[in-house]
CSV table of C-alpha atoms in Angstrom, one decimal:
chain,number,residue,atom,x,y,z
A,1,UNK,CA,-4.2,34.9,-48.1
A,2,UNK,CA,-7.0,35.6,-45.6
A,3,UNK,CA,-5.9,37.3,-42.4
A,4,UNK,CA,-7.9,37.3,-39.2
A,5,UNK,CA,-8.2,37.0,-35.4
A,6,UNK,CA,-9.3,34.2,-33.0
A,7,UNK,CA,-10.6,34.9,-29.5
A,8,UNK,CA,-11.3,32.7,-26.4
A,9,UNK,CA,-13.1,35.6,-24.7
A,10,UNK,CA,-10.8,35.1,-21.7
A,11,UNK,CA,-11.3,36.6,-18.3
A,12,UNK,CA,-7.8,37.7,-17.1
A,13,UNK,CA,-6.8,38.8,-13.6
A,14,UNK,CA,-5.0,42.1,-13.1
A,15,UNK,CA,-1.4,41.2,-12.3
A,16,UNK,CA,-1.2,43.9,-9.6
A,17,UNK,CA,-4.5,43.3,-7.8
A,18,UNK,CA,-5.6,39.8,-8.8
A,19,UNK,CA,-9.0,41.2,-9.7
A,20,UNK,CA,-10.9,39.6,-12.7
A,21,UNK,CA,-12.4,41.6,-15.4
A,22,UNK,CA,-16.2,42.1,-15.3
A,23,UNK,CA,-17.8,39.5,-17.6
A,24,UNK,CA,-20.1,42.2,-19.0
A,25,UNK,CA,-17.2,44.5,-19.7
A,26,UNK,CA,-15.2,41.7,-21.2
A,27,UNK,CA,-18.0,40.6,-23.5
A,28,UNK,CA,-18.5,44.1,-24.7
A,29,UNK,CA,-14.8,44.4,-25.5
A,30,UNK,CA,-14.9,41.2,-27.5
A,31,UNK,CA,-17.7,42.4,-29.6
A,32,UNK,CA,-15.9,45.8,-30.0
A,33,UNK,CA,-12.8,43.8,-31.2
A,34,UNK,CA,-14.8,42.0,-33.8
A,35,UNK,CA,-16.5,45.2,-35.0
A,36,UNK,CA,-13.1,46.9,-35.3
A,37,UNK,CA,-11.6,43.9,-37.1
A,38,UNK,CA,-14.4,44.3,-39.7
A,39,UNK,CA,-13.8,48.1,-40.0
A,40,UNK,CA,-10.1,47.7,-40.7
A,41,UNK,CA,-10.7,45.1,-43.4
A,42,UNK,CA,-9.7,41.8,-41.8
A,43,UNK,CA,-11.1,38.7,-43.4
A,44,UNK,CA,-12.3,36.5,-40.6
A,45,UNK,CA,-12.9,36.4,-36.8
A,46,UNK,CA,-13.1,33.1,-34.9
A,47,UNK,CA,-14.5,32.4,-31.5
A,48,UNK,CA,-13.3,29.5,-29.5
A,49,UNK,CA,-15.2,27.1,-27.2
A,50,UNK,CA,-14.3,26.5,-23.6
A,51,UNK,CA,-16.4,25.5,-20.6
A,52,UNK,CA,-14.4,27.0,-17.7
A,53,UNK,CA,-14.5,29.8,-15.2
A,54,UNK,CA,-11.9,32.1,-17.0
A,55,UNK,CA,-13.6,32.0,-20.4
A,56,UNK,CA,-16.8,33.4,-21.8
A,57,UNK,CA,-16.9,31.4,-25.0
A,58,UNK,CA,-19.0,28.4,-24.1
A,59,UNK,CA,-21.7,29.4,-26.7
A,60,UNK,CA,-19.6,30.8,-29.6
A,61,UNK,CA,-22.5,30.9,-32.1
A,62,UNK,CA,-24.4,33.3,-29.8
A,63,UNK,CA,-21.4,35.6,-29.5
A,64,UNK,CA,-20.9,35.5,-33.3
A,65,UNK,CA,-24.6,36.2,-33.9
A,66,UNK,CA,-24.3,39.3,-31.8
A,67,UNK,CA,-21.2,40.3,-33.8
A,68,UNK,CA,-23.0,39.7,-37.1
A,69,UNK,CA,-25.4,42.6,-36.3
A,70,UNK,CA,-22.4,44.9,-35.7
A,71,UNK,CA,-20.4,43.9,-38.8
A,72,UNK,CA,-20.7,44.0,-42.6
A,73,UNK,CA,-18.1,41.9,-44.3
A,74,UNK,CA,-15.9,39.9,-42.0
A,75,UNK,CA,-16.4,36.1,-41.9
A,76,UNK,CA,-17.5,34.6,-38.6
A,77,UNK,CA,-16.4,31.2,-37.5
A,78,UNK,CA,-15.9,28.8,-34.6
A,79,UNK,CA,-12.3,28.3,-33.5
A,80,UNK,CA,-12.9,25.5,-32.7
A,81,UNK,CA,-16.2,23.9,-32.0
A,82,UNK,CA,-15.7,20.9,-29.8
A,83,UNK,CA,-17.7,18.6,-32.0
A,84,UNK,CA,-17.0,15.4,-30.0
A,85,UNK,CA,-19.0,16.8,-27.1
A,86,UNK,CA,-21.7,18.5,-29.2
A,87,UNK,CA,-24.8,17.4,-31.1
A,88,UNK,CA,-24.0,17.8,-34.8
A,89,UNK,CA,-27.6,18.5,-35.6
A,90,UNK,CA,-27.7,21.4,-33.1
A,91,UNK,CA,-24.3,22.7,-34.1
A,92,UNK,CA,-25.4,22.8,-37.8
A,93,UNK,CA,-28.6,24.6,-36.9
A,94,UNK,CA,-26.8,27.2,-34.8
A,95,UNK,CA,-24.3,28.0,-37.6
A,96,UNK,CA,-26.9,27.8,-40.3
A,97,UNK,CA,-28.9,30.4,-38.3
A,98,UNK,CA,-25.7,32.5,-37.9
A,99,UNK,CA,-25.3,32.3,-41.7
A,100,UNK,CA,-28.7,33.7,-42.3
A,101,UNK,CA,-28.2,36.5,-39.7
A,102,UNK,CA,-24.9,37.4,-41.2
A,103,UNK,CA,-25.9,37.2,-44.9
A,104,UNK,CA,-23.7,34.2,-45.7
A,105,UNK,CA,-20.6,34.9,-43.6
A,106,UNK,CA,-20.6,31.9,-41.3
A,107,UNK,CA,-18.1,29.0,-41.1
A,108,UNK,CA,-17.4,26.2,-38.7
A,109,UNK,CA,-14.0,24.9,-37.6
A,110,UNK,CA,-14.5,21.6,-35.8
A,111,UNK,CA,-12.1,19.7,-33.7
A,112,UNK,CA,-11.7,17.3,-30.8
A,113,UNK,CA,-10.6,20.1,-28.4
A,114,UNK,CA,-7.3,20.5,-26.5
A,115,UNK,CA,-9.3,21.5,-23.4
A,116,UNK,CA,-11.3,18.5,-22.4
A,117,UNK,CA,-13.7,19.9,-19.8
A,118,UNK,CA,-16.6,19.6,-22.2
A,119,UNK,CA,-16.5,15.8,-22.2
A,120,UNK,CA,-17.6,15.1,-18.6
A,121,UNK,CA,-19.8,18.2,-18.6
A,122,UNK,CA,-21.9,16.7,-21.4
A,123,UNK,CA,-21.7,13.1,-20.3
A,124,UNK,CA,-19.0,11.7,-22.7
A,125,UNK,CA,-16.1,9.4,-21.9
A,126,UNK,CA,-12.6,10.7,-22.8
A,127,UNK,CA,-11.8,7.1,-23.8
A,128,UNK,CA,-14.0,7.7,-26.8
A,129,UNK,CA,-12.1,10.8,-27.7
A,130,UNK,CA,-11.5,10.0,-31.4
A,131,UNK,CA,-14.4,7.6,-32.0
A,132,UNK,CA,-16.8,10.4,-30.9
A,133,UNK,CA,-15.3,12.8,-33.3
A,134,UNK,CA,-15.2,10.5,-36.3
A,135,UNK,CA,-18.9,9.6,-35.9
A,136,UNK,CA,-20.1,13.1,-35.3
A,137,UNK,CA,-18.1,14.6,-38.2
A,138,UNK,CA,-19.7,12.0,-40.5
A,139,UNK,CA,-23.1,13.1,-39.3
A,140,UNK,CA,-22.3,16.8,-39.6
A,141,UNK,CA,-21.1,16.4,-43.2
A,142,UNK,CA,-24.1,14.4,-44.2
A,143,UNK,CA,-26.4,17.1,-42.7
A,144,UNK,CA,-24.6,19.7,-44.7
A,145,UNK,CA,-25.1,17.8,-47.9
A,146,UNK,CA,-28.9,17.5,-47.5
A,147,UNK,CA,-31.6,18.2,-44.9
A,148,UNK,CA,-33.3,14.7,-44.9
A,149,UNK,CA,-31.0,11.8,-44.2
A,150,UNK,CA,-31.1,8.3,-42.8
A,151,UNK,CA,-28.3,7.9,-40.2
A,152,UNK,CA,-27.5,5.6,-37.3
A,153,UNK,CA,-24.5,5.8,-34.9
A,154,UNK,CA,-23.3,4.7,-31.5
A,155,UNK,CA,-23.4,8.0,-29.5
A,156,UNK,CA,-26.6,9.6,-30.8
A,157,UNK,CA,-30.2,8.5,-31.5
A,158,UNK,CA,-30.8,7.6,-35.1
A,159,UNK,CA,-32.1,10.0,-37.7
A,160,UNK,CA,-34.8,8.6,-39.9
A,161,UNK,CA,-35.5,11.2,-42.5
A,162,UNK,CA,-36.4,14.0,-40.2
A,163,UNK,CA,-35.4,17.3,-41.7
A,164,UNK,CA,-32.6,19.5,-40.3
A,165,UNK,CA,-33.5,23.1,-40.6
A,166,UNK,CA,-32.9,26.0,-41.2
A,167,UNK,CA,-30.6,25.6,-44.2
A,168,UNK,CA,-27.8,28.2,-44.5
A,169,UNK,CA,-27.7,31.0,-47.0
A,170,UNK,CA,-24.5,29.5,-48.4
A,171,UNK,CA,-25.1,26.5,-50.6
A,172,UNK,CA,-22.2,24.7,-48.9
A,173,UNK,CA,-21.5,26.0,-45.4
A,174,UNK,CA,-17.7,25.9,-45.0
A,175,UNK,CA,-16.5,23.3,-42.5
A,176,UNK,CA,-12.8,23.3,-41.6
A,177,UNK,CA,-11.0,20.6,-39.6
A,178,UNK,CA,-9.0,22.0,-36.7
A,179,UNK,CA,-5.9,19.9,-35.9
A,180,UNK,CA,-3.0,20.0,-33.5
A,181,UNK,CA,-0.1,17.6,-34.0
A,182,UNK,CA,-1.7,14.2,-34.6
A,183,UNK,CA,-0.8,12.8,-38.0
A,184,UNK,CA,-4.1,10.9,-38.3
A,185,UNK,CA,-6.0,14.1,-38.0
A,186,UNK,CA,-4.1,15.6,-41.0
A,187,UNK,CA,-4.8,12.5,-43.0
A,188,UNK,CA,-8.5,12.5,-42.1
A,189,UNK,CA,-8.9,16.1,-43.3
A,190,UNK,CA,-7.2,15.3,-46.6
A,191,UNK,CA,-9.2,12.1,-47.2
A,192,UNK,CA,-12.5,13.9,-46.5
A,193,UNK,CA,-11.5,16.9,-48.7
A,194,UNK,CA,-11.9,19.4,-45.9
A,195,UNK,CA,-9.9,22.7,-45.4
A,196,UNK,CA,-7.3,22.3,-42.7
A,197,UNK,CA,-6.8,24.7,-39.8
A,198,UNK,CA,-3.5,24.0,-37.9
A,199,UNK,CA,-3.1,25.2,-34.4
A,200,UNK,CA,0.5,26.2,-33.8
A,201,UNK,CA,1.0,27.5,-30.2
A,202,UNK,CA,4.7,26.8,-29.8
A,203,UNK,CA,7.8,25.4,-31.2
A,204,UNK,CA,8.6,26.2,-34.8
A,205,UNK,CA,6.7,26.3,-38.1
A,206,UNK,CA,9.1,23.9,-39.7
A,207,UNK,CA,8.0,20.9,-37.6
A,208,UNK,CA,4.5,21.1,-39.1
A,209,UNK,CA,5.6,20.8,-42.8
A,210,UNK,CA,5.7,16.9,-42.7
A,211,UNK,CA,2.2,16.9,-41.3
A,212,UNK,CA,0.8,19.4,-43.8
A,213,UNK,CA,2.4,17.3,-46.6
A,214,UNK,CA,0.6,14.2,-45.2
A,215,UNK,CA,-2.7,16.3,-45.6
A,216,UNK,CA,-1.9,17.1,-49.2
A,217,UNK,CA,-0.9,13.6,-50.1
A,218,UNK,CA,-4.1,12.2,-48.5
A,219,UNK,CA,-6.1,14.8,-50.4
A,220,UNK,CA,-4.7,13.7,-53.8
A,221,UNK,CA,-4.9,10.0,-52.9
A,222,UNK,CA,-8.7,10.5,-52.2
A,223,UNK,CA,-9.1,12.0,-55.7
A,224,UNK,CA,-10.0,15.6,-54.7
A,225,UNK,CA,-9.1,18.4,-57.2
A,226,UNK,CA,-5.4,19.1,-56.8
A,227,UNK,CA,-5.9,22.9,-56.8
A,228,UNK,CA,-8.4,22.9,-54.0
A,229,UNK,CA,-6.7,22.0,-50.6
A,230,UNK,CA,-6.7,24.9,-48.2
A,231,UNK,CA,-4.3,25.2,-45.2
A,232,UNK,CA,-4.9,27.7,-42.5
A,233,UNK,CA,-2.8,28.4,-39.4
A,234,UNK,CA,-3.9,29.6,-36.0
A,235,UNK,CA,-1.0,31.1,-34.1
A,236,UNK,CA,-0.3,33.2,-31.1
A,237,UNK,CA,0.3,36.7,-32.3
A,238,UNK,CA,0.2,40.4,-31.5
A,239,UNK,CA,1.2,43.6,-33.4
A,240,UNK,CA,2.6,46.7,-31.8
A,241,UNK,CA,4.3,49.9,-32.9
A,242,UNK,CA,7.7,48.2,-32.1
A,243,UNK,CA,8.8,44.7,-31.3
A,244,UNK,CA,9.4,45.7,-27.7
A,245,UNK,CA,5.9,47.2,-27.3
A,246,UNK,CA,4.2,44.2,-28.8
A,247,UNK,CA,6.1,41.8,-26.5
A,248,UNK,CA,5.5,43.9,-23.3
A,249,UNK,CA,1.7,44.0,-24.1
A,250,UNK,CA,1.5,40.3,-24.8
A,251,UNK,CA,3.7,38.7,-22.2
A,252,UNK,CA,1.8,39.2,-19.0
A,253,UNK,CA,-1.4,37.5,-20.2
A,254,UNK,CA,0.6,34.7,-22.0
A,255,UNK,CA,2.5,34.0,-18.8
A,256,UNK,CA,-0.7,33.9,-16.8
A,257,UNK,CA,-2.5,31.6,-19.2
A,258,UNK,CA,0.4,29.1,-19.6
A,259,UNK,CA,1.2,29.1,-15.9
A,260,UNK,CA,-2.4,28.1,-15.2
A,261,UNK,CA,-2.4,25.6,-18.0
A,262,UNK,CA,0.9,24.1,-16.9
A,263,UNK,CA,-0.4,23.7,-13.3
A,264,UNK,CA,-3.4,21.8,-14.6
A,265,UNK,CA,-1.6,19.6,-17.2
A,266,UNK,CA,1.7,19.0,-15.4
A,267,UNK,CA,3.8,21.3,-17.8
A,268,UNK,CA,6.9,23.1,-16.4
A,269,UNK,CA,6.1,26.8,-15.7
A,270,UNK,CA,6.8,29.2,-18.6
A,271,UNK,CA,9.8,31.5,-18.6
A,272,UNK,CA,10.6,34.9,-20.1
A,273,UNK,CA,13.5,33.3,-22.0
A,274,UNK,CA,11.1,30.8,-23.6
A,275,UNK,CA,8.7,33.6,-24.6
A,276,UNK,CA,11.6,35.7,-26.1
A,277,UNK,CA,12.7,32.6,-28.1
A,278,UNK,CA,9.2,32.0,-29.4
A,279,UNK,CA,9.0,35.7,-30.5
A,280,UNK,CA,12.3,35.4,-32.3
A,281,UNK,CA,13.1,34.5,-35.9
A,282,UNK,CA,12.9,30.8,-35.2
A,283,UNK,CA,9.9,30.8,-33.0
A,284,UNK,CA,6.2,30.3,-33.8
A,285,UNK,CA,4.9,33.5,-32.2
A,286,UNK,CA,3.8,36.3,-34.6
A,287,UNK,CA,4.5,39.0,-32.1
A,288,UNK,CA,6.2,42.3,-33.0
A,289,UNK,CA,6.1,45.4,-35.2
A,290,UNK,CA,4.1,45.3,-38.4
A,291,UNK,CA,7.2,44.6,-40.5
A,292,UNK,CA,8.4,41.9,-38.1
A,293,UNK,CA,5.0,40.2,-38.1
A,294,UNK,CA,4.6,40.5,-41.9
A,295,UNK,CA,8.0,38.9,-42.4
A,296,UNK,CA,7.2,36.0,-40.2
A,297,UNK,CA,3.8,35.4,-42.0
A,298,UNK,CA,5.7,35.3,-45.3
A,299,UNK,CA,8.2,32.9,-43.8
A,300,UNK,CA,5.4,30.7,-42.5
A,301,UNK,CA,3.8,30.7,-46.0
A,302,UNK,CA,7.0,29.7,-47.6
A,303,UNK,CA,7.7,27.0,-44.9
A,304,UNK,CA,4.4,25.3,-45.3
A,305,UNK,CA,4.5,25.8,-49.1
A,306,UNK,CA,1.5,28.1,-49.2
A,307,UNK,CA,-1.3,28.8,-46.7
A,308,UNK,CA,-4.8,30.2,-47.4
A,309,UNK,CA,-5.5,31.7,-44.0
A,310,UNK,CA,-3.7,33.0,-40.9
A,311,UNK,CA,-5.5,33.8,-37.7
A,312,UNK,CA,-4.0,35.5,-34.7
A,313,UNK,CA,-4.8,34.4,-31.1
A,314,UNK,CA,-4.6,37.7,-29.2
A,315,UNK,CA,-6.7,36.9,-26.1
A,316,UNK,CA,-3.8,36.9,-23.7
A,317,UNK,CA,-3.5,40.7,-24.2
A,318,UNK,CA,-7.1,41.3,-23.3
A,319,UNK,CA,-6.2,43.5,-20.3
A,320,UNK,CA,-4.3,45.9,-22.5
A,321,UNK,CA,-7.4,47.4,-24.1
A,322,UNK,CA,-5.8,50.2,-26.0
A,323,UNK,CA,-2.9,48.0,-27.1
A,324,UNK,CA,-5.4,45.4,-28.3
A,325,UNK,CA,-7.3,47.9,-30.4
A,326,UNK,CA,-4.1,49.3,-31.8
A,327,UNK,CA,-2.9,45.7,-32.6
A,328,UNK,CA,-6.1,45.0,-34.5
A,329,UNK,CA,-5.8,48.3,-36.4
A,330,UNK,CA,-2.1,47.6,-37.4
A,331,UNK,CA,-3.0,44.1,-38.5
A,332,UNK,CA,-5.8,45.3,-40.7
A,333,UNK,CA,-4.2,48.6,-42.1
A,334,UNK,CA,-0.5,47.7,-42.2
A,335,UNK,CA,0.2,44.0,-42.1
A,336,UNK,CA,-2.7,42.7,-44.2
A,337,UNK,CA,-2.2,45.1,-47.1
A,338,UNK,CA,1.5,44.3,-47.2
A,339,UNK,CA,0.9,40.5,-47.2
A,340,UNK,CA,-1.9,40.8,-49.9
A,341,UNK,CA,0.6,42.7,-52.0
A,342,UNK,CA,3.1,39.9,-51.7
A,343,UNK,CA,0.9,36.8,-51.8
A,344,UNK,CA,-2.6,36.0,-53.3
């Protein structure tokens, strides 16, 4: 099982003063987090994509390219690239270039995006939410297969044999499909034979098993090799010396992020009781001591009948710089070795 971290490069306000972090300081801390993740032996680091005031990740390939020069082994991926609002040609070129810079460590996780600010920003209609994604995914996969293609669609000018370059170092640049809770998305990933990355940001792990089973059935129905489906999970998580320390470091940023999101989307405000439940045995947060977190990862693996990758979303603890560094260290030097000793 691969273990890693995802980041949204969030800018958080100090709860006491309301002052935002300096963007320069925050970007440096993100790059330092990726460098540390590589040093402690984590497998993958993913960078999200948002187009809003409180995030610095609108150009994930640029951040990952900077990280490539400071790392040696860790794989570098989007988490997720909002393909519906992007040009698949340009996205492929960016990550092919990243693959060359990193010596073959680039991956792409594509999705429709749970934050929709990219659609009006780049001139797309939210009513075309799924149609955009299906068409652009088709083009991205064709470009990956070969540089010169004939292609015509509804939302982008036709391609008439022009070459898409550079080509990546890896013969087959990994492309994962990032999904939330829509059954059709799980079926699409299985039918296309793409690795699946499931975002679980609340509730319980158990409710995703029927959806993951849909993916596996669609995979087999499409005739793909039965041993090849890969299921990854992106979850909110944080590791501390103790359960209490991890929760105290993670809660303030989580509360701020979900309070803001709730205000925008009409959700009820989050509560401490809700947070504590999600951190508990039946919740979907991987927050706690190394042993607590390791036990929940193994439970997740058993619940979904085998996962290939788990990535921790830790951005809500960005203000706790020392706690963040220690969390990354514990994840790489304590949790990951334990998991690798228990599961392939």
